[in-house]
Tab-separated table of C-alpha atoms in Angstrom:
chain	number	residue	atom	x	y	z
L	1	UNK	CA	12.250	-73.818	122.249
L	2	UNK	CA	13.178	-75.963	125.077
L	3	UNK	CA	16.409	-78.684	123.934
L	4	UNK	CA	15.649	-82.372	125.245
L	5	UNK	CA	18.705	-83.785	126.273
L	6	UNK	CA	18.905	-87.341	127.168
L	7	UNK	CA	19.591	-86.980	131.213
L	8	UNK	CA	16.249	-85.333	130.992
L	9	UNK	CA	14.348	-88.893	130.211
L	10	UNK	CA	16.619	-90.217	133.313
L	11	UNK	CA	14.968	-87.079	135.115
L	12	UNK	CA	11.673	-88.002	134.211
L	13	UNK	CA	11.156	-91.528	133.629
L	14	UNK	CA	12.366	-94.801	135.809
L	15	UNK	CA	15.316	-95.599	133.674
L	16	UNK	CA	18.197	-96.720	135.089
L	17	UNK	CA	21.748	-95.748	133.238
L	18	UNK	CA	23.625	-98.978	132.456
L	19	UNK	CA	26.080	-97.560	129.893
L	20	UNK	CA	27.298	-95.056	127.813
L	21	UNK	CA	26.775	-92.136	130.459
L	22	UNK	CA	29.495	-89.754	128.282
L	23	UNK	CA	26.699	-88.923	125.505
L	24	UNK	CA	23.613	-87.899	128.045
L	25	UNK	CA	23.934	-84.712	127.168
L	26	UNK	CA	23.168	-85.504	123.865
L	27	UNK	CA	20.288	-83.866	121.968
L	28	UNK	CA	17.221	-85.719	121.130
L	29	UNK	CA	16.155	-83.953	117.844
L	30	UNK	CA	13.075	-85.539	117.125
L	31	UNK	CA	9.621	-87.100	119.034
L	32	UNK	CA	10.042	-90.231	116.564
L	33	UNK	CA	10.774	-93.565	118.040
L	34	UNK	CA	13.370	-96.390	116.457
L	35	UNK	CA	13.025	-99.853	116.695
L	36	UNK	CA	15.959	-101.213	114.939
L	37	UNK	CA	14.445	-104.542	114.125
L	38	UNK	CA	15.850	-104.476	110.256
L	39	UNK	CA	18.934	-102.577	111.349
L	40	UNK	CA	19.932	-105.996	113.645
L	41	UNK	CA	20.343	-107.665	110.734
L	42	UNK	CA	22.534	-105.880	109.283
L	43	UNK	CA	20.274	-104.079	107.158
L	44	UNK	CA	21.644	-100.320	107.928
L	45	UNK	CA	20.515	-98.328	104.829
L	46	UNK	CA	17.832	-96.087	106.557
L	47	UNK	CA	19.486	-96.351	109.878
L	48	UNK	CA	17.411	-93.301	111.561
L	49	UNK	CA	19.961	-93.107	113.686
L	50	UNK	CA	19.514	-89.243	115.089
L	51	UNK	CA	16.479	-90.770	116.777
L	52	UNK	CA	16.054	-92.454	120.280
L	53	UNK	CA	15.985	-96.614	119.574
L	54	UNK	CA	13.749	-98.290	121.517
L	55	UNK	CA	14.797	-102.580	121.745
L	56	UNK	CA	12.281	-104.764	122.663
L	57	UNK	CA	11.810	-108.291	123.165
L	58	UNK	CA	11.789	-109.185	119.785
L	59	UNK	CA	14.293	-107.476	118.501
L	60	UNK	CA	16.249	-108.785	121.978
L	61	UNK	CA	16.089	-111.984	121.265
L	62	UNK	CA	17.086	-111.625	117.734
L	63	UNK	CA	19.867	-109.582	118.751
L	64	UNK	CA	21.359	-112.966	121.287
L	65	UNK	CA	20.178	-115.603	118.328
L	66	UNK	CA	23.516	-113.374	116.348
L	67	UNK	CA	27.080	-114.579	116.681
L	68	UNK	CA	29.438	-113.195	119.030
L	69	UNK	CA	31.074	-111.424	115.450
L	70	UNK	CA	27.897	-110.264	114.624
L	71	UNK	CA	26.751	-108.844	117.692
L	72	UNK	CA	29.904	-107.199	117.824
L	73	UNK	CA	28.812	-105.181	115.038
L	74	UNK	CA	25.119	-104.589	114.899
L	75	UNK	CA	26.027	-102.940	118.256
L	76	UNK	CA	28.905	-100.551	116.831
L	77	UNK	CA	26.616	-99.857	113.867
L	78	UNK	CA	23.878	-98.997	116.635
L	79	UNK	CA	25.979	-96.634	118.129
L	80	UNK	CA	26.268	-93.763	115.737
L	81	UNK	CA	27.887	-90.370	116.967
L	82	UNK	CA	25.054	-88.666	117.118
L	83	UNK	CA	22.387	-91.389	118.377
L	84	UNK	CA	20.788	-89.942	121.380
L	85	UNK	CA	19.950	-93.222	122.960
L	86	UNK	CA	19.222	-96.733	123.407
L	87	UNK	CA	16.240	-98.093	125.678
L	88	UNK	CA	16.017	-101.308	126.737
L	89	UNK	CA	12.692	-102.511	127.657
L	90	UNK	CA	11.418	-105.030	130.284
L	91	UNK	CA	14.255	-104.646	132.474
L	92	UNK	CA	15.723	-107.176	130.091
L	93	UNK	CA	19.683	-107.449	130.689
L	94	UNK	CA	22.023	-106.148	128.133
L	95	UNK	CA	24.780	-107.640	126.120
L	96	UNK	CA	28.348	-107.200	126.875
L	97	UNK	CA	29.027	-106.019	123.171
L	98	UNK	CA	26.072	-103.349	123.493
L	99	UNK	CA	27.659	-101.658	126.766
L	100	UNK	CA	31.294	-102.223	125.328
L	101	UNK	CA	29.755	-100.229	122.026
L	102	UNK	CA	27.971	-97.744	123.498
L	103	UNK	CA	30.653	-96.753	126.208
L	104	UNK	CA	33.273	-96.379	123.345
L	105	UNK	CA	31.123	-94.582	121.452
L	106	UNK	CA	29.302	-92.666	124.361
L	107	UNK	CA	25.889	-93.385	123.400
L	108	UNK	CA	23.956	-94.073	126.588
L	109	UNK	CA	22.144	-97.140	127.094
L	110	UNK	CA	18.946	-96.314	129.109
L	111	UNK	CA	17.022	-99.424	131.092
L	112	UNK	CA	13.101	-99.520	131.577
L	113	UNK	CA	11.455	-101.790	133.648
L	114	UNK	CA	8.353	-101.577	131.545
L	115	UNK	CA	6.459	-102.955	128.453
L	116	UNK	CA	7.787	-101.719	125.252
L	117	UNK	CA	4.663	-100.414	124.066
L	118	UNK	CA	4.314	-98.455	127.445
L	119	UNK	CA	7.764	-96.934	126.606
L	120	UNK	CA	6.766	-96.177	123.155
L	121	UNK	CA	3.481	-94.085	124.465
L	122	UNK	CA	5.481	-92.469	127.650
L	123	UNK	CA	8.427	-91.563	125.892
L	124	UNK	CA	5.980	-90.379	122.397
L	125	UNK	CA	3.789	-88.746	124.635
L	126	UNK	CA	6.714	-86.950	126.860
L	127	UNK	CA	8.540	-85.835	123.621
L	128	UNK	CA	5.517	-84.935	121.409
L	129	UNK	CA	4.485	-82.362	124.015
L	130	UNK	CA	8.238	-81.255	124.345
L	131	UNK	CA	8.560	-80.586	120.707
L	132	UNK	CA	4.675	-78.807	120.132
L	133	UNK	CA	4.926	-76.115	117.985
L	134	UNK	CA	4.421	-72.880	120.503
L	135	UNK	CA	3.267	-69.050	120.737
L	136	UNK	CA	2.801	-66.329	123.266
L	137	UNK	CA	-0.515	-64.227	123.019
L	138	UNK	CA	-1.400	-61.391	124.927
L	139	UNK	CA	-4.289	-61.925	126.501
L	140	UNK	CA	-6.000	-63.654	129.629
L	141	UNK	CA	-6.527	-67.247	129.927
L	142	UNK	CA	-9.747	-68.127	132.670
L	143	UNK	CA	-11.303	-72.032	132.887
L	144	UNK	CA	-15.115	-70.993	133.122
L	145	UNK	CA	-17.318	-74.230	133.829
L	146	UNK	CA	-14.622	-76.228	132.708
L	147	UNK	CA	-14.160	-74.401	129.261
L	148	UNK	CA	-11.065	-72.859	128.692
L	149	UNK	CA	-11.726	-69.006	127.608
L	150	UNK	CA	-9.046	-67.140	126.374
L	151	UNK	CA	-9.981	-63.155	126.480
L	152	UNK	CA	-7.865	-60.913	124.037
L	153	UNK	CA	-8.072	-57.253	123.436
L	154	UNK	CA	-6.332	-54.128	123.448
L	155	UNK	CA	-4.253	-53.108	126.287
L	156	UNK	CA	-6.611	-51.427	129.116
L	157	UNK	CA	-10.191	-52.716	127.705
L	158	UNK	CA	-10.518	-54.543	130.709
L	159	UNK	CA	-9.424	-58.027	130.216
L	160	UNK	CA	-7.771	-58.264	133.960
L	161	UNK	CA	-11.065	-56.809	135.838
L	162	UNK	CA	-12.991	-59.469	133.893
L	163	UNK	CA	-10.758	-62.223	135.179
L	164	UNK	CA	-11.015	-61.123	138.437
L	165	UNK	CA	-14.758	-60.969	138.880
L	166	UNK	CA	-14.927	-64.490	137.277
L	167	UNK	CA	-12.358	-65.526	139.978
L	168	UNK	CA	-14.409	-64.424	142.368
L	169	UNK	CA	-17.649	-65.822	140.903
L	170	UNK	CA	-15.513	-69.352	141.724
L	171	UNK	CA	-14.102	-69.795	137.696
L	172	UNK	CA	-10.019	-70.296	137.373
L	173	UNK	CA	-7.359	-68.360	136.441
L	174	UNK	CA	-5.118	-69.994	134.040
L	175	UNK	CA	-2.853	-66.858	133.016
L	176	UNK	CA	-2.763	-62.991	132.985
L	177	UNK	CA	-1.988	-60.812	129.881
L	178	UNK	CA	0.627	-63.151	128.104
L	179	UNK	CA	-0.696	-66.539	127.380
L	180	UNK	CA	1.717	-69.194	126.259
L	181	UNK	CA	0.282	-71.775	123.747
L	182	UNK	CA	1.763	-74.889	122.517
L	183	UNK	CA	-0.318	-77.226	119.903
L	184	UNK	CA	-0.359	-80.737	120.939
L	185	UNK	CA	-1.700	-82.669	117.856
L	186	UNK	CA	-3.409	-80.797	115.276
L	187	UNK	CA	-6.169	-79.955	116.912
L	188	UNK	CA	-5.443	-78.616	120.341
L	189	UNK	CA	-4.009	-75.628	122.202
L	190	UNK	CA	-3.094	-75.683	125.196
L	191	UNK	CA	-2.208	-72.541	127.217
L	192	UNK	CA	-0.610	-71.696	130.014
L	193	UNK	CA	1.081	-69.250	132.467
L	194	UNK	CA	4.848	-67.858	131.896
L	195	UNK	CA	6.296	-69.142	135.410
L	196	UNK	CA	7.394	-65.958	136.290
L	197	UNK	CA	3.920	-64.457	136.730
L	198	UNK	CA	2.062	-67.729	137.260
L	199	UNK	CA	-1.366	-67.365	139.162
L	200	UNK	CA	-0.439	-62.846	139.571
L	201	UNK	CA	-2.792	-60.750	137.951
L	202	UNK	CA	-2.114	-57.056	137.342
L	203	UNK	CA	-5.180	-54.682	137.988
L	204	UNK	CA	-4.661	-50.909	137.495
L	205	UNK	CA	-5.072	-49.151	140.444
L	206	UNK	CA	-3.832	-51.969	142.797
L	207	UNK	CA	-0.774	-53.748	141.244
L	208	UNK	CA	-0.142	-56.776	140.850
L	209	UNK	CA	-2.142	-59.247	143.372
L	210	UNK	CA	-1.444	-63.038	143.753
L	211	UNK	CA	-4.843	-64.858	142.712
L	212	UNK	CA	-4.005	-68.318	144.457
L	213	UNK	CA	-3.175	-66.581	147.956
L	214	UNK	CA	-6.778	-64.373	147.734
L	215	UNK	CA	-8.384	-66.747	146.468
L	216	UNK	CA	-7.592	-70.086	147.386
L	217	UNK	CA	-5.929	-72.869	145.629
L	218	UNK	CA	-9.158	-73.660	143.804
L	219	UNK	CA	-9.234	-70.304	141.717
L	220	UNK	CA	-6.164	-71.478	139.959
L	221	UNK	CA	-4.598	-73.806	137.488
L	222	UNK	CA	-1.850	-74.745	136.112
L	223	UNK	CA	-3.143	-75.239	132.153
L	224	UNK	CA	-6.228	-75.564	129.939
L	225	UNK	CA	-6.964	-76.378	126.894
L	226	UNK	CA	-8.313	-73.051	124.732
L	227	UNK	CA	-11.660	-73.748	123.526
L	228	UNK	CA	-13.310	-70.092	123.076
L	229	UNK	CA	-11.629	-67.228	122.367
L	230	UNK	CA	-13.745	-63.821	123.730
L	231	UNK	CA	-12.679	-60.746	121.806
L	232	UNK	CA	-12.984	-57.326	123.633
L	233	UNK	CA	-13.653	-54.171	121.805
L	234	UNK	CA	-14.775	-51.273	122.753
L	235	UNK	CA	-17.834	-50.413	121.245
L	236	UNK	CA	-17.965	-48.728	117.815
L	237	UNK	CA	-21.215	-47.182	116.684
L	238	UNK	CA	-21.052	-47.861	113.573
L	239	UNK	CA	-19.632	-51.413	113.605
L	240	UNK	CA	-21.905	-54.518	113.370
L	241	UNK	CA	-21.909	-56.756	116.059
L	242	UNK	CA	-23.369	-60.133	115.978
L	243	UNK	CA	-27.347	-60.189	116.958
L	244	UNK	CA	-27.989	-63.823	116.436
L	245	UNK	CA	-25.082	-66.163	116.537
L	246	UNK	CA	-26.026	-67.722	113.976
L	247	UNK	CA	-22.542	-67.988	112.232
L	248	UNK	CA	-19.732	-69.164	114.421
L	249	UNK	CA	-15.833	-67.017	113.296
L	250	UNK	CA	-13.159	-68.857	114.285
L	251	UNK	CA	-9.438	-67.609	114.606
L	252	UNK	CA	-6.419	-69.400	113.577
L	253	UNK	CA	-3.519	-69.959	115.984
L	254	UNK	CA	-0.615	-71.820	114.952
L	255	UNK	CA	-2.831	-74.858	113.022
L	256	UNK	CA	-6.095	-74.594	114.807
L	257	UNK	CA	-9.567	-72.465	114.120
L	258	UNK	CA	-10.947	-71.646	117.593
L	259	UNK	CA	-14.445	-69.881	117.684
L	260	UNK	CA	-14.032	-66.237	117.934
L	261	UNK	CA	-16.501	-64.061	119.652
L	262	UNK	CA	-16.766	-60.071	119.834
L	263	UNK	CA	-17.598	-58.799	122.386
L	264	UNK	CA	-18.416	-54.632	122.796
L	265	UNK	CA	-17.105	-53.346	125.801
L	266	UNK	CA	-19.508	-50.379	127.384
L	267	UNK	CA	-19.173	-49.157	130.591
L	268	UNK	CA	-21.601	-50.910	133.061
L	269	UNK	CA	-22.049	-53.879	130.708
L	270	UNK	CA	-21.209	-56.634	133.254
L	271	UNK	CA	-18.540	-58.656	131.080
L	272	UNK	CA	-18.034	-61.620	133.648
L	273	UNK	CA	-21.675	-63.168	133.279
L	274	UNK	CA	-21.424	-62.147	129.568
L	275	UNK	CA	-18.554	-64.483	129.466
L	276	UNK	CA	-20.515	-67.130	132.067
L	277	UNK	CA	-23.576	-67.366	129.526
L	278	UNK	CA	-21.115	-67.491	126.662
L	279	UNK	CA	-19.042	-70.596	128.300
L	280	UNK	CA	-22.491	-72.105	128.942
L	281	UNK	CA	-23.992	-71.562	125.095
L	282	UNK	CA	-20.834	-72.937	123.880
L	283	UNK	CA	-20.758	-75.901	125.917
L	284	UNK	CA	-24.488	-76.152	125.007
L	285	UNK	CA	-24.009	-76.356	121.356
L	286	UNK	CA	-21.159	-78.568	121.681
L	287	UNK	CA	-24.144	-81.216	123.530
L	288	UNK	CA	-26.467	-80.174	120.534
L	289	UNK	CA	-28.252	-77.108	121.689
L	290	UNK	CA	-28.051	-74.529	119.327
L	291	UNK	CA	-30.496	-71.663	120.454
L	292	UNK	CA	-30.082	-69.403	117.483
L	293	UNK	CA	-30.887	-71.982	115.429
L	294	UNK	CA	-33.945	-73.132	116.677
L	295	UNK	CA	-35.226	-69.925	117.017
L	296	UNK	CA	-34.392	-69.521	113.106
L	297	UNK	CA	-36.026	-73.049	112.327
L	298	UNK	CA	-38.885	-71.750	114.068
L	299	UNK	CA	-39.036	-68.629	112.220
L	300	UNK	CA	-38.884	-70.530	109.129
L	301	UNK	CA	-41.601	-72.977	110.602
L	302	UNK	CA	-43.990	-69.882	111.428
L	303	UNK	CA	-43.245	-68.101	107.867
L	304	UNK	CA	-44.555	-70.751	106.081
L	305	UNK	CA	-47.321	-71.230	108.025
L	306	UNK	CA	-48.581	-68.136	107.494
L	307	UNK	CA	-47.384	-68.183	103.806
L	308	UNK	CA	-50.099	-71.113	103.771
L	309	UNK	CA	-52.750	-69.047	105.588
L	310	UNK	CA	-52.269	-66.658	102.977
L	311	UNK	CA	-52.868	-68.707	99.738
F	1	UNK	CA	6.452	-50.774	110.800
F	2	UNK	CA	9.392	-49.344	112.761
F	3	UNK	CA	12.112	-51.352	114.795
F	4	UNK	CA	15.224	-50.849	116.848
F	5	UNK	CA	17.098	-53.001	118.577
F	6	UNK	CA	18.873	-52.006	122.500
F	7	UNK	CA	20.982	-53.364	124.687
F	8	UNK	CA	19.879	-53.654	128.283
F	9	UNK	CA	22.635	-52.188	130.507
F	10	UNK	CA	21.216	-51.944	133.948
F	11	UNK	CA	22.300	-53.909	136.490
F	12	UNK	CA	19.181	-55.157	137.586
F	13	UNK	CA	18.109	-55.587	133.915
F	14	UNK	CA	14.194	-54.830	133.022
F	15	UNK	CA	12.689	-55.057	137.048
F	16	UNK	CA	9.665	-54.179	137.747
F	17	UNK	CA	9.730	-50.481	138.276
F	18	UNK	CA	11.919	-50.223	135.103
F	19	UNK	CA	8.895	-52.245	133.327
F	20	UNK	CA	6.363	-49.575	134.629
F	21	UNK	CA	7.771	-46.821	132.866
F	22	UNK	CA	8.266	-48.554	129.767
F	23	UNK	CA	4.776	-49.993	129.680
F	24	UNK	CA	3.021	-46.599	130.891
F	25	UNK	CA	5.205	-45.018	128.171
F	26	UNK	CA	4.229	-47.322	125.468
F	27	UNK	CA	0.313	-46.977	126.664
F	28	UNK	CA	0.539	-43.421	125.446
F	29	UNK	CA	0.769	-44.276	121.506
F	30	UNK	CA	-1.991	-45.703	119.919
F	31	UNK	CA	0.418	-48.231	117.601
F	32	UNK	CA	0.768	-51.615	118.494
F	33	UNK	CA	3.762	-51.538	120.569
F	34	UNK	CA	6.205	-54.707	121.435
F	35	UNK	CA	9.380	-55.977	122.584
F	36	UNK	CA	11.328	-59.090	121.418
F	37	UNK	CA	13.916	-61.106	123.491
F	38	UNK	CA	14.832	-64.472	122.855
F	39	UNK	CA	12.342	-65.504	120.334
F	40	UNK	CA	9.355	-64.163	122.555
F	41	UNK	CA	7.512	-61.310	121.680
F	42	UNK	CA	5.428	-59.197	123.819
F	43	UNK	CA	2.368	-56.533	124.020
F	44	UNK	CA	4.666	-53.195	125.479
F	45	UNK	CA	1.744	-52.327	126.867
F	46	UNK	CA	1.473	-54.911	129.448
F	47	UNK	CA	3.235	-55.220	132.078
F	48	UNK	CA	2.970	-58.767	133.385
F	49	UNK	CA	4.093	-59.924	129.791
F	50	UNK	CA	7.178	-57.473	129.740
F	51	UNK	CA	7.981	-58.771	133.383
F	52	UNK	CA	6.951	-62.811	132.082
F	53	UNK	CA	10.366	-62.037	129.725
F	54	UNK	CA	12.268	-61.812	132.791
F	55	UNK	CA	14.760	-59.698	131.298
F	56	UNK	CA	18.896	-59.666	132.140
F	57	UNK	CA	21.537	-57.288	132.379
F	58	UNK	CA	23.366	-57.621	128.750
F	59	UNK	CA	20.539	-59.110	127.057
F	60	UNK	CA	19.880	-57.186	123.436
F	61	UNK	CA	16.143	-56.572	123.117
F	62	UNK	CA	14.226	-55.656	119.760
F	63	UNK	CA	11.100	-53.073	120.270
F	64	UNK	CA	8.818	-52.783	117.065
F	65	UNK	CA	6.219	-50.469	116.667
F	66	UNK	CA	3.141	-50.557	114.411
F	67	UNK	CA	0.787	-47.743	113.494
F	68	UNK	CA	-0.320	-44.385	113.141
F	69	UNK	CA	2.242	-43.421	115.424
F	70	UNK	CA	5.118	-45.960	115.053
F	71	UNK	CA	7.808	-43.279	114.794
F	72	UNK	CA	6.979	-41.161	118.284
F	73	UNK	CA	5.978	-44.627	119.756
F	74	UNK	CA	9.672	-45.988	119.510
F	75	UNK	CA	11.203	-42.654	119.501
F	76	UNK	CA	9.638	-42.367	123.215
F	77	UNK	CA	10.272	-45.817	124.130
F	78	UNK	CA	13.515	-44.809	122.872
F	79	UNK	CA	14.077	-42.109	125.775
F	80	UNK	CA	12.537	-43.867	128.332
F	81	UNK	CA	14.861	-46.874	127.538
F	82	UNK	CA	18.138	-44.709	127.140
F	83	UNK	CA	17.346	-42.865	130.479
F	84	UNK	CA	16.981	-46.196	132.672
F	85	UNK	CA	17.530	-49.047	131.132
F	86	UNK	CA	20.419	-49.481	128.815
F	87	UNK	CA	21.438	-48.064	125.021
C-alpha cells in the first residue's frame, strides 16, 4: 500500500508550509482527524497524537486567551515526535511558540486558507481513499450504459474480445485482465487500471492494441465503480444455468456482495449484447423493474385463476 | 498447492517478450497458475497482468500453482524461468 507522507498534502492541497519543514517526510498513519480542543488545556491523556491535528478557530482563539507560559507548553506538548502535522485553518496566523515548537521538534505546521470543516472533508476524503483497503482481480473492467461491469473468467474464454466489441459498440474500457480494486466505505468498489497497461488491451492474434488511440478518448476511463460482476464459463452440459433470474448471487470482494452472473460461453453466442441487455436489466431493477418477477407474479395470478375455474 | 520462490536476474527484468513465454507456458497447465511480487498477485496466464507488475532486475518473485497439475505447472514455469529470466 501506498505511504502518505506529509509533503504529499503540500502536493495536493493549497497549504502553505510555515514551520517545521524537517518532519514532512513524516508518515501519516491514519485517515482520522485531531482537533486538540481538550489537549489546549492541558488535558493530554488521550493525546492522539500519531494523527494529523487540525486547529480551528475555536480552538485558535483559546489557544491566544493562554499565557505566554502556557502557550509555551500546549505547543511543545502538541508537538510529539511522531505527530505528522498541524493545520491551521482560515489562513489564521500562527503563534510564535507554535513555530518555535514545531521547528525544534520538526513537526510541520501546514496553513489552509479554508474553512475548517472544508479541511476536515478534503483532507478525510483525500486520506480515506488513500488508506481503502485494496485487491487486484484478474479480469476486465468495461462502463456499459454507465454501469460498471467487471467480466471474470478463466484465462482465454474470451473476456478481451468481449471488451473490444463493447468498445466498439461506444461502451468504455476501464481495465484489461488485472483489475485493481480499492473499497471506499463499506459499500463500494472501485476499480481501476494498473498504470502500466492503462487503456491497452491484449487480443490473441494481434497483441496488445491501445484502446484510447483506436478508439477515441471517449472509449476510455480512468475508474468506475463495480456494480455487476459477469462470470464467463464455458458451457458445461450438465451444469445448471440460471433460466429465470429470479434469484440474484452476489460475490464478496474485500467487504462488499456484488451481483454475480454466469454466463455460458458457446461459440457464436454474441457475448457483447448479452452483456448490453444484462447492464440494461440491472439498471432496470435497480429503477424497480424486475421482469422475472412479474412474469412469476403473473404466473401465480393465472394459476389461481384457473385453480378457481376449476372448483 | 505448490510454490517456489525466484530471483529475477535479467537485465531487463520480466519485459515483454520474457512475459510471453512465461504466460504461453503457464497457459499449457490446467492449474491455476500465479506470480507474486510485492504484495500483488497475478493470473500467469495473462499477460497484461504479468506486464501490470512491471517487474525489475533483482526483484525475488513467488509463483504458486494450484491444481490437477500444480507440480508440472511450476516445474515448467520453472524451466522457462531458469532459461531466461533469472534462478
Amino acid at each position: 500500500m501506498d505511504m502518505v507522507r506529509t509533503k504529499d498534502l503540500l502536493e495536493n492541497f493549497t497549504l502553505t508550509l510555515v514551520a517545521g519543514e524537517d518532519g514532512l517526510h513524516r508518515e501519516i498513519i491514519t485517515s482520522d482527524i485531531s482537533r486538540p480542543g481538550i489537549e489546549m488545556t492541558g488535558f493530554f491523556e488521550y493525546y492522539p497524537k500519531e494523527r494529523l491535528q487540525l486547529i480551528g478557530k475555536t480552538e485558535m482563539a483559546y489557544f491566544l486567551s493562554l499565557s505566554d507560559e502556557q502557550r509555551k507548553d500546549r505547543a511543545e506538548r502538541l508537538c510529539t515526535d511522531i505527530t505528522p502535522g498541524i493545520v491551521i485553518s482560515r489562513g489564521m496566523d500562527i503563534p510564535e511558540s507554535m513555530i518555535e515548537a514545531a521547528n525544534k521538534s520538526g513537526v510541520p505546521i501546514l496553513q489552509s486558507p479554508r474553512k475548517t470543516t472544508r479541511v476536515i472533508s478534503r483532507l478525510t476524503n483525500y486520506l480515506e481513499a488513500k488508506y481503502a483497503p485494496s485487491t487486484a482481480v484478474h479480469g476486465v473492467l468495461v462502463d456499459v450504459y454507465g454501469v460498471g461491469v467487471l467480466i471474470t473468467g478463466q484465462s482465454g474464454v474470451g473476456k478481451s474480445e468481449t471488451a473490444l466489441e463493447l468498445v466498439k459498440r461506444g461502451h468504455r474500457l476501464v481495465a484489461d485482465d488485472s483489475v485493481e480494486i480499492r473499497q471506499e466505505d463499506y459499500d463500494s468498489l472501485i476499480g481501476n487500471s494498473p498504470p502500466l497497461i492503462e487503456h491497452l488491451l491484449e487480443i490473441r492474434g494481434l497483441g496488445i492494441i491501445n484502446v484510447m488511440t483506436l478508439f477515441g478518448a471517449g472509449s476510455v476511463r480512468n475508474y468506475k465503480k463495480i456494480s455487476l460482476i459477469m462470470n464467463l464459463e464455458l458451457w458445461d452440459e450438465k451444469k445448471q444455468y440460471d433460466r429465470l433470474g429470479l434469484e440474484e448471487e452476489t460475490m464478496k470482494i474485500m467487504d462488499v456482495h456484488v451481483p454475480k452472473l454466469i454466463v455460458p460461453v458457446r461459440p457464436g453466442r454474441n457475448l457483447a449484447v448479452i452483456i448490453e441487455v444484462a447492464a440494461m436489466n440491472f439498471r432496470l431493477k435497480r429503477m424497480g423493474v424486475n421482469a422475472a418477477e412479474e412474469f412469476s407474479d403473473r404466473l401465480t395470478k393465472m394459476i389461481e385463476q384457473e385453480k378457481d375455474g376449476l372448483e | 498447492m505448490k510454490e517456489q520462490t525466484f530471483k529475477i536476474t535479467a537485465e531487463t527484468g520480466v519485459h515483454a517478450r520474457p512475459a510471453t513465454l512465461l504466460v504461453n507456458k503457464a497457459g499449457q497447465y490446467e492449474s491455476e497458475v500465479e506470480v507474486s511480487y510485492n504484495d500483488k498477485k497475478v493470473n500467469l496466464k495473462s499477460i497484461m497482468g504479468v506486464m501490470s507488475l512491471g517487474i525489475p532486475n533483482g526483484a525475488e518473485i513467488t509463483i504458486t500453482a494450484t491444481g490437477g497439475d500444480e507440480e508440472d505447472a511450476l516445474k515448467g514455469v520453472s524451466e522457462v524461468i531458469k532459461e531466461h529470466l533469472g534462478e
